[in-house]
Amino acid sequence: MRKIDKELYQYILDHSSLITENWLNMREKQDGSIYSVNAAGKIEQQLRTQNTLTIATVTSALLDDCDIFNESMVEWALIVAESRVKSDTPIYEVLEAMNKVREIYWKTIVTFISDTDKVTKEDIIRWNFLIHKAFDRLIGRFTELYYELTNMRLNAQQELINELSAPVIPLVDSVAVLPLTGDIDTHRAGRMLENVSEKCAAAEISHLFIDLSGVTIVDTMVAQQLFQVTKTLSLLGIKSTISGIRPEVAQTSIQLGLDFSGISTHSTLKQALQRAGIKLLQN
């Protein structure tokens, strides 16, 4: 490690608190943003801690050991990405904040150059390359993790939606109802086929009522999926009864050659339950 690089390295670390303070002073009022000047004290302390880590990570690029920078970058990106995803901070706000840090950071280097008569043009060119490359790599790693964590979060939310959109609700003994509502697309129907049979088997359901009265649109692929649901349940020894099937859905099934003749169908769920001799408690 060059002596002048070591001096700059130590200079920046010594001025880390000042860099962070100057960065925080650049904040403006942004309602709902963690970068807002009127953010809660707890959030400001978090920003202060994370920005100190940012400075230390970037500055480690001045060291001869690339592994130190890489390890610091991975740790920094994970901490910041998890924090920003948790706070629902838009990625453009993070990039704006990083650019402000970069600006102040480089001004600190300029101050060091002005106060030191040993700095050469080659040193300045080298620092320019190292520091900006370090910031770019941090931003690149952050955006990758931000994308991955956001996708994981969305997938988890979608799983919850899928779980709630096809609830197997126990009625009496080993009888349950599956009330379906809204538009059922091919993806949702596929998830329904996968989960409903598992839920029924786990709950030891022997008779499942599938109510379609709240379903607005069913395409040909979904009609096939519904048919497969009943076939799968039948293989598991679970009887299926369909209620609320609309004329257009029935017509679609006929056109596809789907044979629902072995499945009891009724116009309403109430009628289906009555025909099965199932009595529910009345308020």
PDB file of C-alpha atoms in Angstrom:
ATOM      1  CA  MET A   1       0.000   0.000   0.000  1.00  0.00           C
ATOM      2  CA  ARG A   2       1.440   3.371  -1.026  1.00  0.00           C
ATOM      3  CA  LYS A   3       2.233   5.761   1.801  1.00  0.00           C
ATOM      4  CA  ILE A   4       0.052   8.502   0.309  1.00  0.00           C
ATOM      5  CA  ASP A   5      -2.848   6.054  -0.045  1.00  0.00           C
ATOM      6  CA  LYS A   6      -2.444   5.096   3.589  1.00  0.00           C
ATOM      7  CA  GLU A   7      -2.521   8.755   4.584  1.00  0.00           C
ATOM      8  CA  LEU A   8      -5.703   9.326   2.585  1.00  0.00           C
ATOM      9  CA  TYR A   9      -7.220   6.171   4.019  1.00  0.00           C
ATOM     10  CA  GLN A  10      -6.646   7.363   7.576  1.00  0.00           C
ATOM     11  CA  TYR A  11      -7.731  10.921   6.741  1.00  0.00           C
ATOM     12  CA  ILE A  12     -11.115   9.785   5.455  1.00  0.00           C
ATOM     13  CA  LEU A  13     -11.731   7.488   8.413  1.00  0.00           C
ATOM     14  CA  ASP A  14     -10.811  10.323  10.775  1.00  0.00           C
ATOM     15  CA  HIS A  15     -13.325  12.572   9.003  1.00  0.00           C
ATOM     16  CA  SER A  16     -16.015   9.900   8.712  1.00  0.00           C
ATOM     17  CA  SER A  17     -18.287  11.577  11.274  1.00  0.00           C
ATOM     18  CA  LEU A  18     -18.001  14.917   9.476  1.00  0.00           C
ATOM     19  CA  ILE A  19     -18.829  13.331   6.116  1.00  0.00           C
ATOM     20  CA  THR A  20     -21.900  11.717   7.640  1.00  0.00           C
ATOM     21  CA  GLU A  21     -22.962  14.949   9.313  1.00  0.00           C
ATOM     22  CA  ASN A  22     -22.625  16.898   6.072  1.00  0.00           C
ATOM     23  CA  TRP A  23     -24.615  14.226   4.282  1.00  0.00           C
ATOM     24  CA  LEU A  24     -27.417  14.353   6.833  1.00  0.00           C
ATOM     25  CA  ASN A  25     -27.483  18.148   6.548  1.00  0.00           C
ATOM     26  CA  MET A  26     -28.243  17.805   2.825  1.00  0.00           C
ATOM     27  CA  ARG A  27     -31.593  16.170   3.565  1.00  0.00           C
ATOM     28  CA  GLU A  28     -34.820  17.897   2.666  1.00  0.00           C
ATOM     29  CA  LYS A  29     -38.380  17.338   3.784  1.00  0.00           C
ATOM     30  CA  GLN A  30     -39.766  14.265   2.016  1.00  0.00           C
ATOM     31  CA  ASP A  31     -43.003  12.974   3.501  1.00  0.00           C
ATOM     32  CA  GLY A  32     -42.869   9.249   4.136  1.00  0.00           C
ATOM     33  CA  SER A  33     -39.180   8.910   3.284  1.00  0.00           C
ATOM     34  CA  ILE A  34     -36.497   7.689   5.671  1.00  0.00           C
ATOM     35  CA  TYR A  35     -34.249  10.301   4.064  1.00  0.00           C
ATOM     36  CA  SER A  36     -36.524  13.152   5.152  1.00  0.00           C
ATOM     37  CA  VAL A  37     -34.989  15.819   7.355  1.00  0.00           C
ATOM     38  CA  ASN A  38     -37.891  15.399   9.785  1.00  0.00           C
ATOM     39  CA  ALA A  39     -37.483  11.620  10.087  1.00  0.00           C
ATOM     40  CA  ALA A  40     -37.673  10.150  13.578  1.00  0.00           C
ATOM     41  CA  GLY A  41     -34.565  10.172  15.717  1.00  0.00           C
ATOM     42  CA  LYS A  42     -34.327   6.375  15.584  1.00  0.00           C
ATOM     43  CA  ILE A  43     -34.260   6.480  11.786  1.00  0.00           C
ATOM     44  CA  GLU A  44     -31.648   9.238  11.753  1.00  0.00           C
ATOM     45  CA  GLN A  45     -29.418   7.166  14.010  1.00  0.00           C
ATOM     46  CA  GLN A  46     -29.843   4.214  11.673  1.00  0.00           C
ATOM     47  CA  LEU A  47     -28.839   6.386   8.708  1.00  0.00           C
ATOM     48  CA  ARG A  48     -25.854   7.684  10.632  1.00  0.00           C
ATOM     49  CA  THR A  49     -24.652   4.167  11.455  1.00  0.00           C
ATOM     50  CA  GLN A  50     -25.197   2.864   7.929  1.00  0.00           C
ATOM     51  CA  ASN A  51     -23.504   5.852   6.308  1.00  0.00           C
ATOM     52  CA  THR A  52     -20.471   5.344   8.538  1.00  0.00           C
ATOM     53  CA  LEU A  53     -20.372   1.769   7.259  1.00  0.00           C
ATOM     54  CA  THR A  54     -20.678   3.071   3.686  1.00  0.00           C
ATOM     55  CA  ILE A  55     -17.652   5.318   4.153  1.00  0.00           C
ATOM     56  CA  ALA A  56     -15.594   2.543   5.733  1.00  0.00           C
ATOM     57  CA  THR A  57     -16.518   0.149   2.923  1.00  0.00           C
ATOM     58  CA  VAL A  58     -15.648   2.544   0.114  1.00  0.00           C
ATOM     59  CA  THR A  59     -12.419   3.595   1.823  1.00  0.00           C
ATOM     60  CA  SER A  60     -11.307  -0.030   2.102  1.00  0.00           C
ATOM     61  CA  ALA A  61     -10.898   0.081  -1.696  1.00  0.00           C
ATOM     62  CA  LEU A  62      -7.676   2.031  -1.037  1.00  0.00           C
ATOM     63  CA  LEU A  63      -6.174  -1.035   0.605  1.00  0.00           C
ATOM     64  CA  ASP A  64      -4.131  -3.490  -1.401  1.00  0.00           C
ATOM     65  CA  ASP A  65      -6.286  -6.404  -0.236  1.00  0.00           C
ATOM     66  CA  CYS A  66      -9.329  -6.750  -2.542  1.00  0.00           C
ATOM     67  CA  ASP A  67     -10.834  -9.411  -0.288  1.00  0.00           C
ATOM     68  CA  ILE A  68     -11.329  -6.853   2.484  1.00  0.00           C
ATOM     69  CA  PHE A  69     -13.326  -4.595   0.184  1.00  0.00           C
ATOM     70  CA  ASN A  70     -15.382  -7.488  -1.233  1.00  0.00           C
ATOM     71  CA  GLU A  71     -16.276  -8.803   2.213  1.00  0.00           C
ATOM     72  CA  SER A  72     -17.193  -5.321   3.421  1.00  0.00           C
ATOM     73  CA  MET A  73     -19.279  -4.693   0.304  1.00  0.00           C
ATOM     74  CA  VAL A  74     -21.307  -7.899   0.783  1.00  0.00           C
ATOM     75  CA  GLU A  75     -21.969  -7.061   4.430  1.00  0.00           C
ATOM     76  CA  TRP A  76     -22.886  -3.444   3.628  1.00  0.00           C
ATOM     77  CA  ALA A  77     -25.212  -4.353   0.752  1.00  0.00           C
ATOM     78  CA  LEU A  78     -27.106  -6.900   2.821  1.00  0.00           C
ATOM     79  CA  ILE A  79     -27.608  -4.537   5.761  1.00  0.00           C
ATOM     80  CA  VAL A  80     -28.732  -1.607   3.619  1.00  0.00           C
ATOM     81  CA  ALA A  81     -30.870  -3.656   1.193  1.00  0.00           C
ATOM     82  CA  GLU A  82     -32.757  -5.410   3.999  1.00  0.00           C
ATOM     83  CA  SER A  83     -33.287  -2.071   5.733  1.00  0.00           C
ATOM     84  CA  ARG A  84     -34.596  -0.316   2.612  1.00  0.00           C
ATOM     85  CA  VAL A  85     -36.897  -3.165   1.608  1.00  0.00           C
ATOM     86  CA  LYS A  86     -38.295  -3.296   5.134  1.00  0.00           C
ATOM     87  CA  SER A  87     -38.983   0.457   5.081  1.00  0.00           C
ATOM     88  CA  ASP A  88     -40.473   0.306   1.546  1.00  0.00           C
ATOM     89  CA  THR A  89     -37.912   2.844   0.351  1.00  0.00           C
ATOM     90  CA  PRO A  90     -37.982   3.268  -3.451  1.00  0.00           C
ATOM     91  CA  ILE A  91     -34.698   2.321  -5.064  1.00  0.00           C
ATOM     92  CA  TYR A  92     -34.382   5.724  -6.742  1.00  0.00           C
ATOM     93  CA  GLU A  93     -34.288   7.384  -3.314  1.00  0.00           C
ATOM     94  CA  VAL A  94     -31.431   5.111  -2.262  1.00  0.00           C
ATOM     95  CA  LEU A  95     -29.489   5.909  -5.431  1.00  0.00           C
ATOM     96  CA  GLU A  96     -30.010   9.653  -4.895  1.00  0.00           C
ATOM     97  CA  ALA A  97     -28.738   9.319  -1.330  1.00  0.00           C
ATOM     98  CA  MET A  98     -25.697   7.348  -2.508  1.00  0.00           C
ATOM     99  CA  ASN A  99     -24.861  10.024  -5.071  1.00  0.00           C
ATOM    100  CA  LYS A 100     -24.919  12.658  -2.338  1.00  0.00           C
ATOM    101  CA  VAL A 101     -22.573  10.548  -0.223  1.00  0.00           C
ATOM    102  CA  ARG A 102     -20.271  10.188  -3.215  1.00  0.00           C
ATOM    103  CA  GLU A 103     -20.292  13.943  -3.734  1.00  0.00           C
ATOM    104  CA  ILE A 104     -19.349  14.730  -0.126  1.00  0.00           C
ATOM    105  CA  TYR A 105     -16.822  11.903  -0.043  1.00  0.00           C
ATOM    106  CA  TRP A 106     -14.998  13.264  -3.073  1.00  0.00           C
ATOM    107  CA  LYS A 107     -15.028  16.806  -1.642  1.00  0.00           C
ATOM    108  CA  THR A 108     -13.258  15.358   1.385  1.00  0.00           C
ATOM    109  CA  ILE A 109     -10.589  13.937  -0.916  1.00  0.00           C
ATOM    110  CA  VAL A 110     -10.259  17.318  -2.606  1.00  0.00           C
ATOM    111  CA  THR A 111      -9.712  18.926   0.802  1.00  0.00           C
ATOM    112  CA  PHE A 112      -7.016  16.362   1.554  1.00  0.00           C
ATOM    113  CA  ILE A 113      -5.318  17.124  -1.765  1.00  0.00           C
ATOM    114  CA  SER A 114      -5.409  20.849  -1.039  1.00  0.00           C
ATOM    115  CA  ASP A 115      -3.870  20.353   2.391  1.00  0.00           C
ATOM    116  CA  THR A 116      -1.147  17.985   1.182  1.00  0.00           C
ATOM    117  CA  ASP A 117       1.686  18.944  -1.136  1.00  0.00           C
ATOM    118  CA  LYS A 118       2.773  15.348  -1.782  1.00  0.00           C
ATOM    119  CA  VAL A 119      -0.152  14.363  -4.008  1.00  0.00           C
ATOM    120  CA  THR A 120       0.672  13.805  -7.679  1.00  0.00           C
ATOM    121  CA  LYS A 121      -1.564  13.770 -10.744  1.00  0.00           C
ATOM    122  CA  GLU A 122      -1.114  10.006 -10.890  1.00  0.00           C
ATOM    123  CA  ASP A 123      -2.410   9.748  -7.323  1.00  0.00           C
ATOM    124  CA  ILE A 124      -5.502  11.773  -8.176  1.00  0.00           C
ATOM    125  CA  ILE A 125      -6.212   9.685 -11.282  1.00  0.00           C
ATOM    126  CA  ARG A 126      -5.763   6.457  -9.300  1.00  0.00           C
ATOM    127  CA  TRP A 127      -8.053   7.637  -6.486  1.00  0.00           C
ATOM    128  CA  ASN A 128     -10.642   8.803  -8.969  1.00  0.00           C
ATOM    129  CA  PHE A 129     -10.697   5.330 -10.512  1.00  0.00           C
ATOM    130  CA  LEU A 130     -10.673   3.410  -7.216  1.00  0.00           C
ATOM    131  CA  ILE A 131     -13.267   5.462  -5.374  1.00  0.00           C
ATOM    132  CA  HIS A 132     -15.808   5.790  -8.178  1.00  0.00           C
ATOM    133  CA  LYS A 133     -15.421   2.108  -9.023  1.00  0.00           C
ATOM    134  CA  ALA A 134     -16.015   1.277  -5.351  1.00  0.00           C
ATOM    135  CA  PHE A 135     -19.214   3.348  -5.258  1.00  0.00           C
ATOM    136  CA  ASP A 136     -20.403   1.783  -8.520  1.00  0.00           C
ATOM    137  CA  ARG A 137     -19.788  -1.719  -7.200  1.00  0.00           C
ATOM    138  CA  LEU A 138     -21.647  -0.953  -3.987  1.00  0.00           C
ATOM    139  CA  ILE A 139     -24.618   0.370  -5.933  1.00  0.00           C
ATOM    140  CA  GLY A 140     -24.548  -2.640  -8.249  1.00  0.00           C
ATOM    141  CA  ARG A 141     -24.467  -5.131  -5.378  1.00  0.00           C
ATOM    142  CA  PHE A 142     -27.192  -3.230  -3.528  1.00  0.00           C
ATOM    143  CA  THR A 143     -29.561  -3.213  -6.511  1.00  0.00           C
ATOM    144  CA  GLU A 144     -29.079  -6.958  -6.992  1.00  0.00           C
ATOM    145  CA  LEU A 145     -29.930  -7.705  -3.367  1.00  0.00           C
ATOM    146  CA  TYR A 146     -32.769  -5.179  -3.336  1.00  0.00           C
ATOM    147  CA  TYR A 147     -34.291  -6.935  -6.355  1.00  0.00           C
ATOM    148  CA  GLU A 148     -33.867 -10.394  -4.801  1.00  0.00           C
ATOM    149  CA  LEU A 149     -35.307  -9.373  -1.433  1.00  0.00           C
ATOM    150  CA  THR A 150     -38.219  -7.530  -3.058  1.00  0.00           C
ATOM    151  CA  ASN A 151     -39.046 -10.592  -5.165  1.00  0.00           C
ATOM    152  CA  MET A 152     -38.890 -12.821  -2.091  1.00  0.00           C
ATOM    153  CA  ARG A 153     -41.255 -10.464  -0.316  1.00  0.00           C
ATOM    154  CA  LEU A 154     -43.675 -10.339  -3.253  1.00  0.00           C
ATOM    155  CA  ASN A 155     -43.597 -14.124  -3.622  1.00  0.00           C
ATOM    156  CA  ALA A 156     -44.366 -14.539   0.076  1.00  0.00           C
ATOM    157  CA  GLN A 157     -47.277 -12.110  -0.254  1.00  0.00           C
ATOM    158  CA  GLN A 158     -48.521 -13.957  -3.334  1.00  0.00           C
ATOM    159  CA  GLU A 159     -48.336 -17.251  -1.460  1.00  0.00           C
ATOM    160  CA  LEU A 160     -50.473 -15.741   1.292  1.00  0.00           C
ATOM    161  CA  ILE A 161     -52.960 -14.423  -1.268  1.00  0.00           C
ATOM    162  CA  ASN A 162     -53.113 -17.867  -2.905  1.00  0.00           C
ATOM    163  CA  GLU A 163     -53.631 -19.441   0.503  1.00  0.00           C
ATOM    164  CA  LEU A 164     -56.478 -17.078   1.347  1.00  0.00           C
ATOM    165  CA  SER A 165     -58.031 -17.215  -2.128  1.00  0.00           C
ATOM    166  CA  ALA A 166     -58.704 -20.951  -1.884  1.00  0.00           C
ATOM    167  CA  PRO A 167     -59.633 -21.580   1.758  1.00  0.00           C
ATOM    168  CA  VAL A 168     -60.888 -25.033   2.736  1.00  0.00           C
ATOM    169  CA  ILE A 169     -63.370 -24.211   5.500  1.00  0.00           C
ATOM    170  CA  PRO A 170     -64.516 -27.071   7.752  1.00  0.00           C
ATOM    171  CA  LEU A 171     -68.288 -27.200   8.304  1.00  0.00           C
ATOM    172  CA  VAL A 172     -69.233 -30.304  10.289  1.00  0.00           C
ATOM    173  CA  ASP A 173     -67.356 -33.525  10.992  1.00  0.00           C
ATOM    174  CA  SER A 174     -65.307 -34.301   7.865  1.00  0.00           C
ATOM    175  CA  VAL A 175     -67.201 -31.920   5.576  1.00  0.00           C
ATOM    176  CA  ALA A 176     -65.712 -28.687   4.235  1.00  0.00           C
ATOM    177  CA  VAL A 177     -66.499 -25.990   1.706  1.00  0.00           C
ATOM    178  CA  LEU A 178     -64.185 -24.280  -0.784  1.00  0.00           C
ATOM    179  CA  PRO A 179     -65.748 -20.884  -1.647  1.00  0.00           C
ATOM    180  CA  LEU A 180     -64.139 -19.352  -4.723  1.00  0.00           C
ATOM    181  CA  THR A 181     -64.613 -15.721  -5.701  1.00  0.00           C
ATOM    182  CA  GLY A 182     -63.472 -13.289  -8.378  1.00  0.00           C
ATOM    183  CA  ASP A 183     -61.642 -14.143 -11.570  1.00  0.00           C
ATOM    184  CA  ILE A 184     -59.857 -17.482 -11.547  1.00  0.00           C
ATOM    185  CA  ASP A 185     -56.929 -17.410 -13.916  1.00  0.00           C
ATOM    186  CA  THR A 186     -54.796 -20.367 -14.941  1.00  0.00           C
ATOM    187  CA  HIS A 187     -52.128 -19.642 -12.302  1.00  0.00           C
ATOM    188  CA  ARG A 188     -54.617 -19.452  -9.451  1.00  0.00           C
ATOM    189  CA  ALA A 189     -56.359 -22.588 -10.636  1.00  0.00           C
ATOM    190  CA  GLY A 190     -53.023 -24.404 -10.708  1.00  0.00           C
ATOM    191  CA  ARG A 191     -52.262 -23.342  -7.145  1.00  0.00           C
ATOM    192  CA  MET A 192     -55.737 -24.392  -6.109  1.00  0.00           C
ATOM    193  CA  LEU A 193     -55.245 -27.868  -7.546  1.00  0.00           C
ATOM    194  CA  GLU A 194     -51.943 -28.208  -5.729  1.00  0.00           C
ATOM    195  CA  ASN A 195     -53.078 -26.996  -2.312  1.00  0.00           C
ATOM    196  CA  VAL A 196     -56.712 -28.051  -1.992  1.00  0.00           C
ATOM    197  CA  SER A 197     -56.025 -31.771  -2.132  1.00  0.00           C
ATOM    198  CA  GLU A 198     -53.235 -31.397   0.445  1.00  0.00           C
ATOM    199  CA  LYS A 199     -55.471 -29.383   2.778  1.00  0.00           C
ATOM    200  CA  CYS A 200     -58.324 -31.860   2.506  1.00  0.00           C
ATOM    201  CA  ALA A 201     -56.066 -34.846   3.120  1.00  0.00           C
ATOM    202  CA  ALA A 202     -54.419 -33.158   6.108  1.00  0.00           C
ATOM    203  CA  ALA A 203     -57.810 -32.230   7.619  1.00  0.00           C
ATOM    204  CA  GLU A 204     -59.245 -35.689   6.876  1.00  0.00           C
ATOM    205  CA  ILE A 205     -62.031 -34.231   4.766  1.00  0.00           C
ATOM    206  CA  SER A 206     -64.304 -36.795   3.148  1.00  0.00           C
ATOM    207  CA  HIS A 207     -66.685 -34.427   1.334  1.00  0.00           C
ATOM    208  CA  LEU A 208     -65.728 -31.083  -0.216  1.00  0.00           C
ATOM    209  CA  PHE A 209     -68.273 -28.595  -1.534  1.00  0.00           C
ATOM    210  CA  ILE A 210     -66.763 -26.350  -4.217  1.00  0.00           C
ATOM    211  CA  ASP A 211     -68.861 -23.208  -4.544  1.00  0.00           C
ATOM    212  CA  LEU A 212     -68.411 -21.156  -7.745  1.00  0.00           C
ATOM    213  CA  SER A 213     -71.253 -18.690  -7.225  1.00  0.00           C
ATOM    214  CA  GLY A 214     -68.790 -15.846  -6.613  1.00  0.00           C
ATOM    215  CA  VAL A 215     -66.658 -16.610  -9.658  1.00  0.00           C
ATOM    216  CA  THR A 216     -67.061 -14.090 -12.467  1.00  0.00           C
ATOM    217  CA  ILE A 217     -64.895 -15.530 -15.253  1.00  0.00           C
ATOM    218  CA  VAL A 218     -63.616 -19.036 -15.927  1.00  0.00           C
ATOM    219  CA  ASP A 219     -61.678 -19.772 -19.119  1.00  0.00           C
ATOM    220  CA  THR A 220     -61.146 -23.137 -20.799  1.00  0.00           C
ATOM    221  CA  MET A 221     -57.850 -23.832 -19.044  1.00  0.00           C
ATOM    222  CA  VAL A 222     -59.423 -23.137 -15.657  1.00  0.00           C
ATOM    223  CA  ALA A 223     -62.401 -25.378 -16.414  1.00  0.00           C
ATOM    224  CA  GLN A 224     -59.939 -28.177 -17.046  1.00  0.00           C
ATOM    225  CA  GLN A 225     -58.149 -27.397 -13.785  1.00  0.00           C
ATOM    226  CA  LEU A 226     -61.431 -27.561 -11.861  1.00  0.00           C
ATOM    227  CA  PHE A 227     -62.117 -30.918 -13.433  1.00  0.00           C
ATOM    228  CA  GLN A 228     -58.659 -32.112 -12.392  1.00  0.00           C
ATOM    229  CA  VAL A 229     -59.328 -30.952  -8.826  1.00  0.00           C
ATOM    230  CA  THR A 230     -62.360 -33.197  -8.584  1.00  0.00           C
ATOM    231  CA  LYS A 231     -60.498 -36.126 -10.166  1.00  0.00           C
ATOM    232  CA  THR A 232     -57.601 -35.737  -7.744  1.00  0.00           C
ATOM    233  CA  LEU A 233     -59.950 -35.554  -4.778  1.00  0.00           C
ATOM    234  CA  SER A 234     -61.747 -38.658  -6.029  1.00  0.00           C
ATOM    235  CA  LEU A 235     -58.455 -40.575  -6.132  1.00  0.00           C
ATOM    236  CA  LEU A 236     -57.937 -39.554  -2.509  1.00  0.00           C
ATOM    237  CA  GLY A 237     -61.359 -40.898  -1.601  1.00  0.00           C
ATOM    238  CA  ILE A 238     -62.857 -37.442  -1.196  1.00  0.00           C
ATOM    239  CA  LYS A 239     -66.296 -36.768  -2.637  1.00  0.00           C
ATOM    240  CA  SER A 240     -66.789 -33.488  -4.521  1.00  0.00           C
ATOM    241  CA  THR A 241     -69.932 -31.432  -4.923  1.00  0.00           C
ATOM    242  CA  ILE A 242     -69.990 -28.334  -7.114  1.00  0.00           C
ATOM    243  CA  SER A 243     -72.446 -25.499  -6.539  1.00  0.00           C
ATOM    244  CA  GLY A 244     -73.077 -22.136  -8.159  1.00  0.00           C
ATOM    245  CA  ILE A 245     -71.754 -23.205 -11.536  1.00  0.00           C
ATOM    246  CA  ARG A 246     -72.732 -20.613 -14.141  1.00  0.00           C
ATOM    247  CA  PRO A 247     -74.299 -21.565 -17.502  1.00  0.00           C
ATOM    248  CA  GLU A 248     -71.273 -20.291 -19.440  1.00  0.00           C
ATOM    249  CA  VAL A 249     -68.939 -22.395 -17.313  1.00  0.00           C
ATOM    250  CA  ALA A 250     -71.093 -25.446 -17.854  1.00  0.00           C
ATOM    251  CA  GLN A 251     -71.131 -24.743 -21.597  1.00  0.00           C
ATOM    252  CA  THR A 252     -67.368 -24.417 -21.656  1.00  0.00           C
ATOM    253  CA  SER A 253     -66.999 -27.741 -19.862  1.00  0.00           C
ATOM    254  CA  ILE A 254     -69.263 -29.474 -22.364  1.00  0.00           C
ATOM    255  CA  GLN A 255     -67.307 -28.027 -25.303  1.00  0.00           C
ATOM    256  CA  LEU A 256     -64.094 -29.343 -23.758  1.00  0.00           C
ATOM    257  CA  GLY A 257     -65.600 -32.776 -23.341  1.00  0.00           C
ATOM    258  CA  LEU A 258     -65.203 -32.690 -19.567  1.00  0.00           C
ATOM    259  CA  ASP A 259     -67.425 -35.248 -17.914  1.00  0.00           C
ATOM    260  CA  PHE A 260     -68.875 -33.908 -14.686  1.00  0.00           C
ATOM    261  CA  SER A 261     -71.639 -36.515 -14.695  1.00  0.00           C
ATOM    262  CA  GLY A 262     -70.050 -38.343 -11.780  1.00  0.00           C
ATOM    263  CA  ILE A 263     -70.030 -35.186  -9.680  1.00  0.00           C
ATOM    264  CA  SER A 264     -73.051 -33.783  -7.908  1.00  0.00           C
ATOM    265  CA  THR A 265     -73.827 -30.234  -9.068  1.00  0.00           C
ATOM    266  CA  HIS A 266     -76.316 -27.724  -7.658  1.00  0.00           C
ATOM    267  CA  SER A 267     -77.352 -24.169  -8.405  1.00  0.00           C
ATOM    268  CA  THR A 268     -76.581 -22.877  -4.912  1.00  0.00           C
ATOM    269  CA  LEU A 269     -74.431 -23.939  -1.969  1.00  0.00           C
ATOM    270  CA  LYS A 270     -77.491 -23.933   0.292  1.00  0.00           C
ATOM    271  CA  GLN A 271     -79.250 -26.358  -2.000  1.00  0.00           C
ATOM    272  CA  ALA A 272     -76.176 -28.577  -2.202  1.00  0.00           C
ATOM    273  CA  LEU A 273     -75.871 -28.771   1.571  1.00  0.00           C
ATOM    274  CA  GLN A 274     -79.575 -29.485   1.996  1.00  0.00           C
ATOM    275  CA  ARG A 275     -79.469 -32.269  -0.598  1.00  0.00           C
ATOM    276  CA  ALA A 276     -76.503 -33.788   1.233  1.00  0.00           C
ATOM    277  CA  GLY A 277     -78.454 -33.683   4.463  1.00  0.00           C
ATOM    278  CA  ILE A 278     -76.056 -31.291   6.138  1.00  0.00           C
ATOM    279  CA  LYS A 279     -77.635 -28.958   8.654  1.00  0.00           C
ATOM    280  CA  LEU A 280     -75.743 -25.901   9.887  1.00  0.00           C
ATOM    281  CA  LEU A 281     -76.418 -24.070  13.124  1.00  0.00           C
ATOM    282  CA  GLN A 282     -78.723 -21.092  12.679  1.00  0.00           C
ATOM    283  CA  ASN A 283     -78.346 -17.846  14.655  1.00  0.00           C
TER     284      ASN A 283
END
